[in-house]
Amino acid sequence: MFPGRSTLETFQPLFFPIIGQGVNPTFYYSVCPLAKSRSDLGLGIDRQLTVYVAMLRGINVSGQKIIKMETLRASFEALTFSRVRTYFQTGNVVFEASKGTVDNLSRKIKERILGDYAFSVPVILRTSAEMKKIVSDNPFLMEREIDHSRLHVTFLAELPEKAALGKLDSLNGDPDQFRIRNREVYLYCPNGYGRSKLSNSAFEKLLSVEATTRNWKTVNMLVEISSV
């Protein structure tokens, strides 16, 4: 590379005379090894890739199911996912992949983790767009005197059966509150999540679905990271 010049500027004489002549731009990724996406070459966002947020349940908790974040990133990269990033130590992974079914992606991740670490964990997936909507749809944000630090979201792996929703009546009771919107359960626990009966295991048991819970700060951080 030439000092003071960007990767794109360095290769500009090579690229631009021929890039409009039917040559696939992905060819230049091998010419320009620092380019990891079309946007790195100034060609715009690769519309074939989708940004996902994967939330693993129950790793690095109480000394159980330990996974270092650098090795977790390596596991995701081994699945040919790109731009893999992690947040915190509890299994939050942002990555890009070809658009596919959530069930298929979750299965691949679960199988990889089982093969790499010899234990299985539930994996809940949302797209970046879904995460943004989840934040904007939080019904508690419309209420006054709500302490945002006491908000949590329980993410369900799938839509629960309607018949199972009636079982949640047993969780009703002041001061804790919850609202269900599609595959998310919004929680408000004014005395703290640790003291609430609105636990992740309670929702899994009553709704018969896998789930994982994140506090409001983490949810917002995942939206921010997945938007970059």
mmCIF file of N, CA and C in Angstrom, residues 135-198:
data_model
loop_
_atom_site.group_PDB
_atom_site.id
_atom_site.type_symbol
_atom_site.label_atom_id
_atom_site.label_comp_id
_atom_site.label_asym_id
_atom_site.label_seq_id
_atom_site.Cartn_x
_atom_site.Cartn_y
_atom_site.Cartn_z
ATOM 1 N N VAL A 135 -37.330 -2.813 20.094
ATOM 2 C CA VAL A 135 -37.083 -1.660 20.963
ATOM 3 C C VAL A 135 -38.198 -0.635 20.831
ATOM 4 N N SER A 136 -38.562 -0.312 19.605
ATOM 5 C CA SER A 136 -39.581 0.725 19.404
ATOM 6 C C SER A 136 -40.963 0.282 19.869
ATOM 7 N N ASP A 137 -41.201 -1.029 19.917
ATOM 8 C CA ASP A 137 -42.520 -1.544 20.296
ATOM 9 C C ASP A 137 -42.686 -1.784 21.793
ATOM 10 N N ASN A 138 -41.667 -1.502 22.577
ATOM 11 C CA ASN A 138 -41.776 -1.754 24.025
ATOM 12 C C ASN A 138 -42.917 -0.928 24.615
ATOM 13 N N PRO A 139 -43.977 -1.573 25.088
ATOM 14 C CA PRO A 139 -45.137 -0.824 25.584
ATOM 15 C C PRO A 139 -44.858 -0.031 26.853
ATOM 16 N N PHE A 140 -43.854 -0.427 27.603
ATOM 17 C CA PHE A 140 -43.560 0.273 28.857
ATOM 18 C C PHE A 140 -42.928 1.643 28.617
ATOM 19 N N LEU A 141 -42.399 1.865 27.424
ATOM 20 C CA LEU A 141 -41.792 3.164 27.137
ATOM 21 C C LEU A 141 -42.835 4.271 27.078
ATOM 22 N N MET A 142 -44.086 3.898 26.889
ATOM 23 C CA MET A 142 -45.161 4.884 26.803
ATOM 24 C C MET A 142 -45.711 5.259 28.177
ATOM 25 N N GLU A 143 -45.286 4.534 29.197
ATOM 26 C CA GLU A 143 -45.812 4.777 30.538
ATOM 27 C C GLU A 143 -44.895 5.706 31.327
ATOM 28 N N ARG A 144 -45.496 6.537 32.127
ATOM 29 C CA ARG A 144 -44.730 7.483 32.930
ATOM 30 C C ARG A 144 -44.112 6.784 34.142
ATOM 31 N N GLU A 145 -43.056 7.386 34.627
ATOM 32 C CA GLU A 145 -42.390 6.947 35.851
ATOM 33 C C GLU A 145 -41.881 5.511 35.766
ATOM 34 N N ILE A 146 -41.528 5.106 34.557
ATOM 35 C CA ILE A 146 -40.923 3.786 34.370
ATOM 36 C C ILE A 146 -39.404 3.926 34.422
ATOM 37 N N ASP A 147 -38.781 3.156 35.287
ATOM 38 C CA ASP A 147 -37.326 3.141 35.392
ATOM 39 C C ASP A 147 -36.777 2.195 34.322
ATOM 40 N N HIS A 148 -36.143 2.748 33.299
ATOM 41 C CA HIS A 148 -35.668 1.930 32.189
ATOM 42 C C HIS A 148 -34.626 0.899 32.613
ATOM 43 N N SER A 149 -33.939 1.144 33.698
ATOM 44 C CA SER A 149 -32.945 0.180 34.169
ATOM 45 C C SER A 149 -33.602 -1.080 34.735
ATOM 46 N N ARG A 150 -34.921 -1.038 34.902
ATOM 47 C CA ARG A 150 -35.656 -2.192 35.418
ATOM 48 C C ARG A 150 -36.419 -2.930 34.319
ATOM 49 N N LEU A 151 -36.133 -2.577 33.078
ATOM 50 C CA LEU A 151 -36.785 -3.234 31.948
ATOM 51 C C LEU A 151 -35.939 -4.401 31.448
ATOM 52 N N HIS A 152 -36.607 -5.458 31.040
ATOM 53 C CA HIS A 152 -35.958 -6.619 30.433
ATOM 54 C C HIS A 152 -36.826 -7.111 29.281
ATOM 55 N N VAL A 153 -36.238 -7.910 28.430
ATOM 56 C CA VAL A 153 -36.991 -8.562 27.358
ATOM 57 C C VAL A 153 -36.643 -10.042 27.352
ATOM 58 N N THR A 154 -37.673 -10.874 27.375
ATOM 59 C CA THR A 154 -37.490 -12.311 27.214
ATOM 60 C C THR A 154 -37.790 -12.659 25.761
ATOM 61 N N PHE A 155 -36.793 -13.196 25.072
ATOM 62 C CA PHE A 155 -36.914 -13.548 23.657
ATOM 63 C C PHE A 155 -37.302 -15.021 23.543
ATOM 64 N N LEU A 156 -38.392 -15.290 22.848
ATOM 65 C CA LEU A 156 -38.866 -16.660 22.659
ATOM 66 C C LEU A 156 -38.363 -17.203 21.326
ATOM 67 N N ALA A 157 -38.034 -18.471 21.297
ATOM 68 C CA ALA A 157 -37.532 -19.082 20.069
ATOM 69 C C ALA A 157 -38.618 -19.191 19.008
ATOM 70 N N GLU A 158 -39.858 -19.253 19.425
ATOM 71 C CA GLU A 158 -40.973 -19.368 18.491
ATOM 72 C C GLU A 158 -42.234 -18.817 19.137
ATOM 73 N N LEU A 159 -43.244 -18.612 18.308
ATOM 74 C CA LEU A 159 -44.517 -18.141 18.841
ATOM 75 C C LEU A 159 -45.123 -19.217 19.733
ATOM 76 N N PRO A 160 -45.563 -18.858 20.925
ATOM 77 C CA PRO A 160 -46.178 -19.852 21.803
ATOM 78 C C PRO A 160 -47.587 -20.202 21.335
ATOM 79 N N GLU A 161 -48.033 -21.366 21.697
ATOM 80 C CA GLU A 161 -49.405 -21.764 21.398
ATOM 81 C C GLU A 161 -50.376 -20.865 22.166
ATOM 82 N N LYS A 162 -51.471 -20.518 21.509
ATOM 83 C CA LYS A 162 -52.450 -19.641 22.164
ATOM 84 C C LYS A 162 -52.971 -20.257 23.461
ATOM 85 N N ALA A 163 -53.125 -21.568 23.457
ATOM 86 C CA ALA A 163 -53.641 -22.236 24.650
ATOM 87 C C ALA A 163 -52.700 -22.083 25.831
ATOM 88 N N ALA A 164 -51.406 -21.926 25.535
ATOM 89 C CA ALA A 164 -50.425 -21.817 26.616
ATOM 90 C C ALA A 164 -50.419 -20.438 27.252
ATOM 91 N N LEU A 165 -50.901 -19.425 26.533
ATOM 92 C CA LEU A 165 -50.844 -18.063 27.053
ATOM 93 C C LEU A 165 -51.657 -17.893 28.330
ATOM 94 N N GLY A 166 -52.734 -18.660 28.453
ATOM 95 C CA GLY A 166 -53.551 -18.567 29.654
ATOM 96 C C GLY A 166 -52.817 -18.997 30.910
ATOM 97 N N LYS A 167 -51.784 -19.813 30.739
ATOM 98 C CA LYS A 167 -51.011 -20.269 31.894
ATOM 99 C C LYS A 167 -50.228 -19.135 32.547
ATOM 100 N N LEU A 168 -50.027 -18.043 31.808
ATOM 101 C CA LEU A 168 -49.235 -16.936 32.335
ATOM 102 C C LEU A 168 -49.973 -16.141 33.398
ATOM 103 N N ASP A 169 -51.262 -16.411 33.554
ATOM 104 C CA ASP A 169 -52.021 -15.705 34.593
ATOM 105 C C ASP A 169 -51.413 -15.925 35.972
ATOM 106 N N SER A 170 -50.760 -17.052 36.143
ATOM 107 C CA SER A 170 -50.156 -17.355 37.444
ATOM 108 C C SER A 170 -48.990 -16.433 37.766
ATOM 109 N N LEU A 171 -48.478 -15.720 36.760
ATOM 110 C CA LEU A 171 -47.347 -14.818 36.974
ATOM 111 C C LEU A 171 -47.784 -13.384 37.254
ATOM 112 N N ASN A 172 -49.061 -13.114 37.083
ATOM 113 C CA ASN A 172 -49.550 -11.760 37.324
ATOM 114 C C ASN A 172 -49.471 -11.413 38.801
ATOM 115 N N GLY A 173 -49.115 -10.170 39.066
ATOM 116 C CA GLY A 173 -49.063 -9.711 40.456
ATOM 117 C C GLY A 173 -48.121 -8.550 40.617
ATOM 118 N N ASP A 174 -48.566 -7.568 41.392
ATOM 119 C CA ASP A 174 -47.729 -6.393 41.649
ATOM 120 C C ASP A 174 -46.481 -6.802 42.427
ATOM 121 N N PRO A 175 -45.399 -6.061 42.263
ATOM 122 C CA PRO A 175 -45.255 -4.887 41.392
ATOM 123 C C PRO A 175 -44.782 -5.226 39.986
ATOM 124 N N ASP A 176 -44.468 -6.500 39.721
ATOM 125 C CA ASP A 176 -43.929 -6.871 38.414
ATOM 126 C C ASP A 176 -45.024 -6.858 37.347
ATOM 127 N N GLN A 177 -44.633 -6.489 36.142
ATOM 128 C CA GLN A 177 -45.567 -6.463 35.025
ATOM 129 C C GLN A 177 -44.905 -7.069 33.792
ATOM 130 N N PHE A 178 -45.726 -7.640 32.921
ATOM 131 C CA PHE A 178 -45.201 -8.140 31.650
ATOM 132 C C PHE A 178 -46.242 -7.951 30.552
ATOM 133 N N ARG A 179 -45.748 -7.803 29.331
ATOM 134 C CA ARG A 179 -46.586 -7.673 28.144
ATOM 135 C C ARG A 179 -45.987 -8.557 27.052
ATOM 136 N N ILE A 180 -46.833 -9.297 26.363
ATOM 137 C CA ILE A 180 -46.368 -10.166 25.285
ATOM 138 C C ILE A 180 -46.683 -9.526 23.942
ATOM 139 N N ARG A 181 -45.669 -9.463 23.089
ATOM 140 C CA ARG A 181 -45.824 -8.986 21.718
ATOM 141 C C ARG A 181 -45.111 -9.984 20.801
ATOM 142 N N ASN A 182 -45.892 -10.783 20.099
ATOM 143 C CA ASN A 182 -45.331 -11.778 19.180
ATOM 144 C C ASN A 182 -44.382 -12.735 19.912
ATOM 145 N N ARG A 183 -43.081 -12.699 19.591
ATOM 146 C CA ARG A 183 -42.123 -13.630 20.211
ATOM 147 C C ARG A 183 -41.319 -12.977 21.326
ATOM 148 N N GLU A 184 -41.783 -11.841 21.814
ATOM 149 C CA GLU A 184 -41.094 -11.149 22.902
ATOM 150 C C GLU A 184 -42.022 -10.970 24.092
ATOM 151 N N VAL A 185 -41.428 -11.091 25.268
ATOM 152 C CA VAL A 185 -42.144 -10.766 26.502
ATOM 153 C C VAL A 185 -41.407 -9.591 27.134
ATOM 154 N N TYR A 186 -42.086 -8.454 27.218
ATOM 155 C CA TYR A 186 -41.495 -7.255 27.819
ATOM 156 C C TYR A 186 -41.757 -7.287 29.324
ATOM 157 N N LEU A 187 -40.710 -7.076 30.092
ATOM 158 C CA LEU A 187 -40.809 -7.178 31.545
ATOM 159 C C LEU A 187 -40.494 -5.846 32.202
ATOM 160 N N TYR A 188 -41.223 -5.564 33.268
ATOM 161 C CA TYR A 188 -40.872 -4.440 34.133
ATOM 162 C C TYR A 188 -40.839 -4.964 35.556
ATOM 163 N N CYS A 189 -39.642 -4.955 36.131
ATOM 164 C CA CYS A 189 -39.426 -5.513 37.469
ATOM 165 C C CYS A 189 -38.853 -4.419 38.362
ATOM 166 N N PRO A 190 -39.706 -3.607 38.982
ATOM 167 C CA PRO A 190 -39.230 -2.451 39.758
ATOM 168 C C PRO A 190 -38.333 -2.802 40.930
ATOM 169 N N ASN A 191 -38.462 -4.015 41.460
ATOM 170 C CA ASN A 191 -37.615 -4.423 42.582
ATOM 171 C C ASN A 191 -36.389 -5.220 42.132
ATOM 172 N N GLY A 192 -36.200 -5.290 40.826
ATOM 173 C CA GLY A 192 -35.052 -6.019 40.294
ATOM 174 C C GLY A 192 -35.446 -7.362 39.708
ATOM 175 N N TYR A 193 -34.803 -7.724 38.610
ATOM 176 C CA TYR A 193 -35.119 -8.983 37.936
ATOM 177 C C TYR A 193 -34.808 -10.189 38.816
ATOM 178 N N GLY A 194 -33.764 -10.086 39.609
ATOM 179 C CA GLY A 194 -33.379 -11.201 40.460
ATOM 180 C C GLY A 194 -34.412 -11.550 41.513
ATOM 181 N N ARG A 195 -35.263 -10.589 41.856
ATOM 182 C CA ARG A 195 -36.296 -10.820 42.862
ATOM 183 C C ARG A 195 -37.658 -11.130 42.244
ATOM 184 N N SER A 196 -37.720 -11.120 40.939
ATOM 185 C CA SER A 196 -38.999 -11.288 40.254
ATOM 186 C C SER A 196 -39.306 -12.755 39.987
ATOM 187 N N LYS A 197 -40.594 -13.066 39.949
ATOM 188 C CA LYS A 197 -40.995 -14.413 39.550
ATOM 189 C C LYS A 197 -41.148 -14.520 38.030
ATOM 190 N N LEU A 198 -40.890 -13.418 37.330
ATOM 191 C CA LEU A 198 -40.945 -13.426 35.867
ATOM 192 C C LEU A 198 -39.611 -13.913 35.298
#
